[in-house]
mmCIF file of C-alpha atoms in Angstrom:
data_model
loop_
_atom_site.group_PDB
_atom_site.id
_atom_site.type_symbol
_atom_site.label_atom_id
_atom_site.label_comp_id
_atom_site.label_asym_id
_atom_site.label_seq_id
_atom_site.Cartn_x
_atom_site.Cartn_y
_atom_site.Cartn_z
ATOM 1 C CA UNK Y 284 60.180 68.107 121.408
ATOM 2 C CA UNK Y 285 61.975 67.931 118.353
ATOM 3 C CA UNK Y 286 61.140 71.256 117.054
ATOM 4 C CA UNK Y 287 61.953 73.000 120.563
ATOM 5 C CA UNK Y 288 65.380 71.067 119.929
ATOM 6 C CA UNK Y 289 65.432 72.887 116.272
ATOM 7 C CA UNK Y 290 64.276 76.131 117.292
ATOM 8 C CA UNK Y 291 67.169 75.992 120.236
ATOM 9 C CA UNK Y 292 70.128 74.757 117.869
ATOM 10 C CA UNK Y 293 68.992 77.842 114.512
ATOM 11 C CA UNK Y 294 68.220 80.399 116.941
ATOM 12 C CA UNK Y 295 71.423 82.873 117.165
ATOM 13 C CA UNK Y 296 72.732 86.410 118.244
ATOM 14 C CA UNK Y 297 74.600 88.246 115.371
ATOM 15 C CA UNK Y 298 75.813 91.671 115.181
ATOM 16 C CA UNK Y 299 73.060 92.710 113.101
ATOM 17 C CA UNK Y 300 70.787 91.719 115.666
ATOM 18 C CA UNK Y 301 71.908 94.388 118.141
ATOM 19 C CA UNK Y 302 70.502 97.458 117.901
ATOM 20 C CA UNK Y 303 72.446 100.291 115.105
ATOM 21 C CA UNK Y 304 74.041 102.363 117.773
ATOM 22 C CA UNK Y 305 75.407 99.185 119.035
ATOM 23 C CA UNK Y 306 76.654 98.262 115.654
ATOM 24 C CA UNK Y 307 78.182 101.953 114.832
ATOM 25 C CA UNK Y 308 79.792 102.180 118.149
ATOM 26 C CA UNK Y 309 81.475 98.388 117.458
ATOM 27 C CA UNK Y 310 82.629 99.464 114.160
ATOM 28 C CA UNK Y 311 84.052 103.125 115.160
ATOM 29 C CA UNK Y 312 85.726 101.254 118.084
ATOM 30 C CA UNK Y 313 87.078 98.663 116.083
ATOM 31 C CA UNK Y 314 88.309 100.855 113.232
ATOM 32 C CA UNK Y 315 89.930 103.534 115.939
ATOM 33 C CA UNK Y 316 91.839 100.714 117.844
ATOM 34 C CA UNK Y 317 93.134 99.671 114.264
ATOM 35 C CA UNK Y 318 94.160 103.048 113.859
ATOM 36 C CA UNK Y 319 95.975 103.612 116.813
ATOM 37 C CA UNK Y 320 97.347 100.396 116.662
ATOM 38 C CA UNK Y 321 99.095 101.449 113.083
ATOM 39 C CA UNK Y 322 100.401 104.649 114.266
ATOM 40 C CA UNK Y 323 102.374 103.245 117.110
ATOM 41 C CA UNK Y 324 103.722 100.785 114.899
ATOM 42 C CA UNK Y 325 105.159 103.524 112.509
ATOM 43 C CA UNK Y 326 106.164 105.178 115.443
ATOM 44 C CA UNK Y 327 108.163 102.645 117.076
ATOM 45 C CA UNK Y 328 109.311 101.616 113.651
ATOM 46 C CA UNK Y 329 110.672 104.887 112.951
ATOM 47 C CA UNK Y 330 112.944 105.187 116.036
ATOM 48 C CA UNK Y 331 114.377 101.744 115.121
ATOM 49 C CA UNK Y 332 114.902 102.672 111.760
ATOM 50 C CA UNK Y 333 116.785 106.046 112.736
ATOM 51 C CA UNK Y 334 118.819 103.732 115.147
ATOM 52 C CA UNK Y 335 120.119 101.133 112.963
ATOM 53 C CA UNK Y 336 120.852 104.329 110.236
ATOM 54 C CA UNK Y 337 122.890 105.615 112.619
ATOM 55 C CA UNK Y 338 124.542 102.334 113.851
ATOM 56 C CA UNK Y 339 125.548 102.566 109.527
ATOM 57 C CA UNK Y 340 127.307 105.948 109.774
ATOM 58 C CA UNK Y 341 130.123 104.249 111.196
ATOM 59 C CA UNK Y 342 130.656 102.260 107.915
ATOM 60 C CA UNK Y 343 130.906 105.005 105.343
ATOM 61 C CA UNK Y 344 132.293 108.359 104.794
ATOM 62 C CA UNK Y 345 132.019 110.967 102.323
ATOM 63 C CA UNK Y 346 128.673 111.596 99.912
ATOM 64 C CA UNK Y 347 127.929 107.968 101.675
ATOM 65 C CA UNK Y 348 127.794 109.160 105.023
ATOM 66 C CA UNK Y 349 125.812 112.383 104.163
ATOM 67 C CA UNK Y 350 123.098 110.567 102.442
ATOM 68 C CA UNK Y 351 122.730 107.850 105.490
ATOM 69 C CA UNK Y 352 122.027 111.057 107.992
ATOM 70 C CA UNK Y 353 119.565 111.850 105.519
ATOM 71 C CA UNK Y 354 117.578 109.096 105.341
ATOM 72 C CA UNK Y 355 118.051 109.114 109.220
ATOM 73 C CA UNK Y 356 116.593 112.348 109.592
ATOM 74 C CA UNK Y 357 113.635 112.056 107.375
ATOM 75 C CA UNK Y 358 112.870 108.650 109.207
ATOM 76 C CA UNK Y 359 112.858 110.199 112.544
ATOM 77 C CA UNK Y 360 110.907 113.313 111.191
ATOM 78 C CA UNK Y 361 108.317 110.799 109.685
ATOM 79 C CA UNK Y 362 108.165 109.401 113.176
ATOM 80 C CA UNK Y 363 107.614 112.324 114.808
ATOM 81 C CA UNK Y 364 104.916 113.793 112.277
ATOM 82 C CA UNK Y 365 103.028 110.208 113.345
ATOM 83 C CA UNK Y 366 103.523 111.071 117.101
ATOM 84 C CA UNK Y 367 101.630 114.344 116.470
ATOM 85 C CA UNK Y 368 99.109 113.119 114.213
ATOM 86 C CA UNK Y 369 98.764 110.728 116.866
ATOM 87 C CA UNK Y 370 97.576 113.071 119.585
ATOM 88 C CA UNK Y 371 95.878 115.304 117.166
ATOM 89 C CA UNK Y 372 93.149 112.062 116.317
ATOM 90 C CA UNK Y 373 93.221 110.797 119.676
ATOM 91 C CA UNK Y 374 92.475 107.177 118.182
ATOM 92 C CA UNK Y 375 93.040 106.348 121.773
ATOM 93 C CA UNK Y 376 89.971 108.375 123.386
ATOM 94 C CA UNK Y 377 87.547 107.547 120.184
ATOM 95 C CA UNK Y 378 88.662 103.837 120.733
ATOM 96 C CA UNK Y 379 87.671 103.619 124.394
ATOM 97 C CA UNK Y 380 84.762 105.978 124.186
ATOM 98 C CA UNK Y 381 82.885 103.786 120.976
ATOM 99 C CA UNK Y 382 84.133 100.840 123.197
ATOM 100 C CA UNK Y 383 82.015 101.909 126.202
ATOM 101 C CA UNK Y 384 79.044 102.909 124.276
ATOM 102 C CA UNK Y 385 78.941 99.796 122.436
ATOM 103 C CA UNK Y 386 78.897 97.742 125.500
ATOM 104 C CA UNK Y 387 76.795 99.666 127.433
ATOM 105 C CA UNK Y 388 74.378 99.211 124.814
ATOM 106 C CA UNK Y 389 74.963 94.842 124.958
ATOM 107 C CA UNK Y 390 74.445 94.587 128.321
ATOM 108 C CA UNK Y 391 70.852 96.899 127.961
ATOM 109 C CA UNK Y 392 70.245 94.625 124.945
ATOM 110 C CA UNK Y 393 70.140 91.209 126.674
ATOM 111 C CA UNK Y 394 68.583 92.449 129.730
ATOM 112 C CA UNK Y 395 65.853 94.174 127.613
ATOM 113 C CA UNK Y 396 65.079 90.454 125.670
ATOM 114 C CA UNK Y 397 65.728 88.819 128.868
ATOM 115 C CA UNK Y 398 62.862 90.882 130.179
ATOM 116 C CA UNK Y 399 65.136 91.866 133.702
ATOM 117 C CA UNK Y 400 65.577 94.933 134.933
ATOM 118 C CA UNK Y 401 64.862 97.850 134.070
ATOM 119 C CA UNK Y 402 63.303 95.905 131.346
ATOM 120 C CA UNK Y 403 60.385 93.974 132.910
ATOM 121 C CA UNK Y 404 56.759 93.433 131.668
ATOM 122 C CA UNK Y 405 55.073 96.998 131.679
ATOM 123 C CA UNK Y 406 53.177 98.884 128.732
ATOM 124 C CA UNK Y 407 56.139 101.827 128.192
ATOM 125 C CA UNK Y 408 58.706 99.239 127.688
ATOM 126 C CA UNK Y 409 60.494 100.154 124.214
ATOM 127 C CA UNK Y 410 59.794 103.721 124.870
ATOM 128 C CA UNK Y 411 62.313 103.273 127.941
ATOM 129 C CA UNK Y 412 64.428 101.152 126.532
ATOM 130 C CA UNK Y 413 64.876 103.653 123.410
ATOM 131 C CA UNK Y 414 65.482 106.348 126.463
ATOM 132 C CA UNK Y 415 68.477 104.421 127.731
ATOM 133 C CA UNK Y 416 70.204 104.511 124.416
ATOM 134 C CA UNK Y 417 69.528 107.945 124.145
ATOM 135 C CA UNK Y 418 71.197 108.499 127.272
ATOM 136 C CA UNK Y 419 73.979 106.235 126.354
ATOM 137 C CA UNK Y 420 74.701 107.987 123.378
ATOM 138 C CA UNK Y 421 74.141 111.791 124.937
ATOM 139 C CA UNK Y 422 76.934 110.826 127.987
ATOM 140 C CA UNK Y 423 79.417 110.559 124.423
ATOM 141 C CA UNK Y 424 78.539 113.445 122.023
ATOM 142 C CA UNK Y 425 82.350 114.121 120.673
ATOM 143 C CA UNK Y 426 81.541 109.787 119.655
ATOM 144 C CA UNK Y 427 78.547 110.510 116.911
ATOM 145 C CA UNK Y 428 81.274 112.000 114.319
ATOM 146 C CA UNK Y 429 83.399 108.591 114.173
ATOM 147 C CA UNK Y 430 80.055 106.353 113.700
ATOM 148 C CA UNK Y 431 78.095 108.824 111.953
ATOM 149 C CA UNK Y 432 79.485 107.366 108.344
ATOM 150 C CA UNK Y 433 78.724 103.574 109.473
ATOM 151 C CA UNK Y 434 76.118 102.337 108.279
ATOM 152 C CA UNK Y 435 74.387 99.871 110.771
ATOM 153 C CA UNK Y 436 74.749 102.966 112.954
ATOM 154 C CA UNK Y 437 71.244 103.892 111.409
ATOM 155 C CA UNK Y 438 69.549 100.432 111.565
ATOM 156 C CA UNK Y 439 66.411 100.701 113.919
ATOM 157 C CA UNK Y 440 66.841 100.633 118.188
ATOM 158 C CA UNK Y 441 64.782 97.993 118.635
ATOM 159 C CA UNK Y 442 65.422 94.632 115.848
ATOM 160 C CA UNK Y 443 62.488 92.094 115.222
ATOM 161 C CA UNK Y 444 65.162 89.566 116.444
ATOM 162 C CA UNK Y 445 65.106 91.035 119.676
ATOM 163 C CA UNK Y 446 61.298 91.423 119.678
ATOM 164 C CA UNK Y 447 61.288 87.652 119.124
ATOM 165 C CA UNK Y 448 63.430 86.784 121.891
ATOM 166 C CA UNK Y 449 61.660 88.913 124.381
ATOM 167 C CA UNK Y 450 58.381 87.336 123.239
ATOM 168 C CA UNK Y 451 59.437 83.589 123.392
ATOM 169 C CA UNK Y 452 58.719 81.113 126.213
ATOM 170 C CA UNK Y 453 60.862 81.179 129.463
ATOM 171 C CA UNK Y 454 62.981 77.886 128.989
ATOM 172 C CA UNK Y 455 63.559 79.145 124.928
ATOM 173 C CA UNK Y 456 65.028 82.841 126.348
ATOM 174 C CA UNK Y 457 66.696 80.778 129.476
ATOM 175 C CA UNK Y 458 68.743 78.472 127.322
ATOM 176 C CA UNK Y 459 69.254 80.843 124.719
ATOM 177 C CA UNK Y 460 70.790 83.206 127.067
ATOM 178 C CA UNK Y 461 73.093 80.707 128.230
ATOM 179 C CA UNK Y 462 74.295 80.113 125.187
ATOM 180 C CA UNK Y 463 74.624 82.702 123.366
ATOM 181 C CA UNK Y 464 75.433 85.110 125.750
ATOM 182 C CA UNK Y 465 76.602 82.928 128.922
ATOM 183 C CA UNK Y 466 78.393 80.483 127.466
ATOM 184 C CA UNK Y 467 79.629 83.159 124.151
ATOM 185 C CA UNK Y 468 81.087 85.227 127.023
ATOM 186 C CA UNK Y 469 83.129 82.802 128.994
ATOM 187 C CA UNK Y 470 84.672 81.203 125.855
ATOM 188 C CA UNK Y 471 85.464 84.920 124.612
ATOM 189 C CA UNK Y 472 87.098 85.448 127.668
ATOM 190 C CA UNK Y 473 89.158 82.113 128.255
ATOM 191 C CA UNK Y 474 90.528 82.629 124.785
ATOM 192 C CA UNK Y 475 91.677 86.104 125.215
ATOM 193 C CA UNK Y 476 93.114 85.178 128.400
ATOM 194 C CA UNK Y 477 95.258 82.526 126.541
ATOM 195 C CA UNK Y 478 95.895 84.348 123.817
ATOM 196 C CA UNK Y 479 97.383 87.095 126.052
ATOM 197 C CA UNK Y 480 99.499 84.911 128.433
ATOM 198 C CA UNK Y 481 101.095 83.847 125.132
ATOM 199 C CA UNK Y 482 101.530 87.051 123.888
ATOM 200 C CA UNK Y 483 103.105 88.238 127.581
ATOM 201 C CA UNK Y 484 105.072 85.670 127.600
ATOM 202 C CA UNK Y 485 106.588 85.935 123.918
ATOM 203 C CA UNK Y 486 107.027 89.514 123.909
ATOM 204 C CA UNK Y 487 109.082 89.499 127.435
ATOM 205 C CA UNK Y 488 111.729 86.811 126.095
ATOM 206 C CA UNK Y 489 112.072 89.411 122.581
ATOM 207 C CA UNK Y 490 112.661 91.950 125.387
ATOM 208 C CA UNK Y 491 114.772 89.899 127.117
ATOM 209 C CA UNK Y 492 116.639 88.613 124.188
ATOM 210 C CA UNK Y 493 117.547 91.701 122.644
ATOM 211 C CA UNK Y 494 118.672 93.621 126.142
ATOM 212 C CA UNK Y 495 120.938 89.921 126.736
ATOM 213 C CA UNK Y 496 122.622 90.840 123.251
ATOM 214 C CA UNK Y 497 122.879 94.338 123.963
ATOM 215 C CA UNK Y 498 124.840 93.636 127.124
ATOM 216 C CA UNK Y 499 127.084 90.617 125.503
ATOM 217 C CA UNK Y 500 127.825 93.629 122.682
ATOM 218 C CA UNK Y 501 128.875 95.711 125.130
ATOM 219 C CA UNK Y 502 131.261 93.461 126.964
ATOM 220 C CA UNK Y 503 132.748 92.915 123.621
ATOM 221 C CA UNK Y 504 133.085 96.364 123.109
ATOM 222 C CA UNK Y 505 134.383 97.134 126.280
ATOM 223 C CA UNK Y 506 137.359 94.529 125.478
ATOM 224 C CA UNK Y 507 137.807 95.352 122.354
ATOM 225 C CA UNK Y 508 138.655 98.858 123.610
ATOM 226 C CA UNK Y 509 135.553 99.789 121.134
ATOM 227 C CA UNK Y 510 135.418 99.013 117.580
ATOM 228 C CA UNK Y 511 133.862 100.928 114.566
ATOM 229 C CA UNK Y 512 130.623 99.106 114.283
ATOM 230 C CA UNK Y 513 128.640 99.313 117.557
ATOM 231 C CA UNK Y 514 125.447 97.404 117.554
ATOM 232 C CA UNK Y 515 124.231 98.184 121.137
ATOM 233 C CA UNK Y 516 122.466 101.678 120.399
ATOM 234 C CA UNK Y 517 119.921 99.760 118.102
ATOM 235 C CA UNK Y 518 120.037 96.775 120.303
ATOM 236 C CA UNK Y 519 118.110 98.837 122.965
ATOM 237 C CA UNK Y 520 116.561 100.781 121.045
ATOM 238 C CA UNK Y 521 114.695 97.472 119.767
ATOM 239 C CA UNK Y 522 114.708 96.227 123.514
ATOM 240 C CA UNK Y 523 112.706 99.549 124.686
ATOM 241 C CA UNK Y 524 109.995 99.532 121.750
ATOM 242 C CA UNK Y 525 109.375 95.610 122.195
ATOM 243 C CA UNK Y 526 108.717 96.698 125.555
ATOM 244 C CA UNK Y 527 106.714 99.804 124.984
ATOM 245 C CA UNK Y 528 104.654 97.786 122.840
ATOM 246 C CA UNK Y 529 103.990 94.944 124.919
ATOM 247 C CA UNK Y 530 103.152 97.639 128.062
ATOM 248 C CA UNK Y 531 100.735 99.761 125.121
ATOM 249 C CA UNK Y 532 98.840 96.331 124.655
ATOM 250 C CA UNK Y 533 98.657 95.509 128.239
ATOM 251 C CA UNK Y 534 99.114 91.821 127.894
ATOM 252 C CA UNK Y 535 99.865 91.283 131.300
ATOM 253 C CA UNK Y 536 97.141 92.172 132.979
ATOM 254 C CA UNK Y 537 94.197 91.637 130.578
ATOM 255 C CA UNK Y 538 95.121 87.307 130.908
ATOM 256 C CA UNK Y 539 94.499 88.190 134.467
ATOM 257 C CA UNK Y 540 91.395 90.013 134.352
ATOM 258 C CA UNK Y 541 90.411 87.989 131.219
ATOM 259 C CA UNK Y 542 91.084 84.714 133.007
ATOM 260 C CA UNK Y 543 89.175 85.869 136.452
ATOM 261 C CA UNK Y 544 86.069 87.324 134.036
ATOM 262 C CA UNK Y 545 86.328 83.572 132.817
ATOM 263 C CA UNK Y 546 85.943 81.537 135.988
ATOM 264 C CA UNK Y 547 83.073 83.671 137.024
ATOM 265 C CA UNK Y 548 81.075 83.096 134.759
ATOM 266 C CA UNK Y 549 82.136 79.413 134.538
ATOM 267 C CA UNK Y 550 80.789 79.707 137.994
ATOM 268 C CA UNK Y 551 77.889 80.836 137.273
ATOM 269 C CA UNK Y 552 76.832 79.101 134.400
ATOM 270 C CA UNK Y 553 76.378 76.287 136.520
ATOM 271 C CA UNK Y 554 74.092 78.236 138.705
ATOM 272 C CA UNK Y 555 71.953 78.907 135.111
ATOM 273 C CA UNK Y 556 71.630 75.146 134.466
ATOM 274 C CA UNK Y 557 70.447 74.459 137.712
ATOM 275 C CA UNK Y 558 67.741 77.560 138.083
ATOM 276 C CA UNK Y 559 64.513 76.183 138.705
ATOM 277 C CA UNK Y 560 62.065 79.311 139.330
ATOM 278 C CA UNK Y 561 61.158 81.361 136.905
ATOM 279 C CA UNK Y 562 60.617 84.606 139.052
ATOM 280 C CA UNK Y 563 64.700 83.981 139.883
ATOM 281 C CA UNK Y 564 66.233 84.857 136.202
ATOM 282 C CA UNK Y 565 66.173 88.309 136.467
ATOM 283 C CA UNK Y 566 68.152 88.617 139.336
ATOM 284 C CA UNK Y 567 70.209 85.630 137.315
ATOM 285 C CA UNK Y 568 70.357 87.755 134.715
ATOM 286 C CA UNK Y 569 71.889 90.694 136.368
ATOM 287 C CA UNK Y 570 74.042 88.736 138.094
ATOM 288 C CA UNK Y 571 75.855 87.520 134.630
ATOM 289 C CA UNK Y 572 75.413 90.827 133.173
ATOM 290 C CA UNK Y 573 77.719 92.484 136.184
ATOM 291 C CA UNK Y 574 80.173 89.774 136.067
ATOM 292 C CA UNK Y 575 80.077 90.479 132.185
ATOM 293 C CA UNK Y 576 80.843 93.788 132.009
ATOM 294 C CA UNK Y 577 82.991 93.767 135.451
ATOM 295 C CA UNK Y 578 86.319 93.335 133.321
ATOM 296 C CA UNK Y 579 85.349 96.039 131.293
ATOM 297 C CA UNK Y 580 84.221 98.515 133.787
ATOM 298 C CA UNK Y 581 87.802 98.057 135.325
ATOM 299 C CA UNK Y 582 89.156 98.512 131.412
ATOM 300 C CA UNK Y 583 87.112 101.681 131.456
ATOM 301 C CA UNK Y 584 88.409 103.040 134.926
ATOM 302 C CA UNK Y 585 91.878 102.350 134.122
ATOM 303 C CA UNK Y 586 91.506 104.633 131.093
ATOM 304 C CA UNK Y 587 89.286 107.278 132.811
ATOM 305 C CA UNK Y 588 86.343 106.673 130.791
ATOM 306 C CA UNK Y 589 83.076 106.675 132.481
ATOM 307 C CA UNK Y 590 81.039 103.607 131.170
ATOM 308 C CA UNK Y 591 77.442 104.019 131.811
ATOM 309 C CA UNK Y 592 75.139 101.434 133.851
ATOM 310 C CA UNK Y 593 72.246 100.055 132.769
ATOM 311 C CA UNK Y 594 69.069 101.669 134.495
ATOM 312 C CA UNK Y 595 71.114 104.190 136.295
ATOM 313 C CA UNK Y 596 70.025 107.948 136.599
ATOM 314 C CA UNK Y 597 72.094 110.446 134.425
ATOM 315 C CA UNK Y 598 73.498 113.129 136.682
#
């Protein structure tokens, strides 16, 4: 009893333990989304730069003045060499594309150890689960140049790890799939959920902040009868890239679909405790494996990517 306790408590899912086209398409995703990610941020950065340059060209005159539209204009031209940069690496499209392999790839992973289908007992096993990720990776050719220099990307299809978990007793893979995978999922979820309520809710009062001191300049300058130094131009210019950024990281609705991805599986954890019959896990299993990748087939559809299911016919 006490070493089934042991073997329960050491025995854990890593990266590593995934199969290399798994770990390449992580990494490429990962790195991509970083990316991207930076290249907005000089973006946006540039455009409030160039505003609050020319929100200074009221103060000076002269050589003064010339050298502040300057600096504007190379700022702005910097921002717009980023934009086109931008759409010439399409961070975006690598980002979601390593994204969908590298899922599609987890969810064939755990049903494969989990020995559900398509995965079940039968002599030509690894040979179809190799043919899966082949498939995987063939729906995404334009993805093998960003993971091609990882390397993980080349570490075998099929780890001893997940050998070992396939191979081990019924109540060892039950309870390690509900904990590392199960119970790894839901608590991924519930804190991304939190984490993005915060982060809707802090970014909208920035938004709302700056756009309440934009209009209280402008009823100042409106009584004034205008004065030289006019802070609303960079007021919503700050207002409008807050915003842009908060809409480009979709806070909003990922605590929603985060937070509904969370209760269902909460849901059906308990269901997993409870499972009595052997000859019911697979179906279990593909249950939490739908309900898993549910948020991110919606992810996938709301960016037009096409994210592969496992077991299902290439057309």
């Amino acid at each position: 009893m006490t070493g089934d306790t042991q073997s329960k408590t050491v025995l854990t899912m890593s990266n590593q333990d995934y199969p290399g086209l798994y770990q390449g398409a992580d990494a490429a995703s990962a790195s991509a989304q970083k990316i991207y990610f930076l290249l907005q941020q000089i973006y946006l950065g540039s455009l409030i730069i160039g505003g609050l340059t020319g929100m200074l060209t009221s103060l000076f005159t002269g050589s003064v003045l010339t050298g502040t539209y300057t600096v504007m204009a190379i700022v702005l031209a910097i921002g717009l060499l980023v934009l086109w940069i931008g759409r010439a690496r399409q961070d975006d499209s690598a980002w979601f594309d390593c994204r969908a392999i590298a899922e599609s790839v987890k969810t064939a992973t755990w049903r494969y150890m989990m020995i559900a289908a398509p995965f079940q007992n039968h002599g030509t096993i690894d040979q179809e689960f190799i043919s899966e990720l082949q498939e995987i990776r063939k729906a995404r050719p334009e993805c093998q140049k960003h993971f091609a220099g990882v390397a993980a990307a080349s570490n075998p299809p099929i780890t001893d790890f997940m050998r070992k978990v396939r191979e081990s007793a019924y109540e060892d893979r039950k309870h390690f799939y509900i904990e590392q995978r199960l119970c790894d999922q839901k608590s991924w979820y519930f804190r991304k959920a939190k984490l993005n309520a915060g982060e809707s809710v802090r970014w909208f009062w920035w938004t709302a902040g700056l756009q309440s001191i934009a209009v209280i300049a402008a009823i100042i300058q409106a009584a004034a009868g205008g004065v030289g130094f006019n802070m609303v131009p960079i007021l919503t210019t700050c207002a409008a890239a807050v915003a842009a950024w908060n809409q480009m990281k979709r806070h909003d609705e990922l605590k929603k679909s985060y937070a509904l991805a969370s209760q269902e599986l909460n849901e059906l954890e308990v269901i997993a405790r409870n499972l009595a019959n052997e000859s019911d896990f697979p179906q279990l299993v593909e249950q939490i494996e739908e309900a898993s990748s549910r948020e991110h087939t919606m992810w996938c559809a709301r960016r037009d990517v096409l994210l592969r299911r496992t077991g299902a016919k290439a057309r």
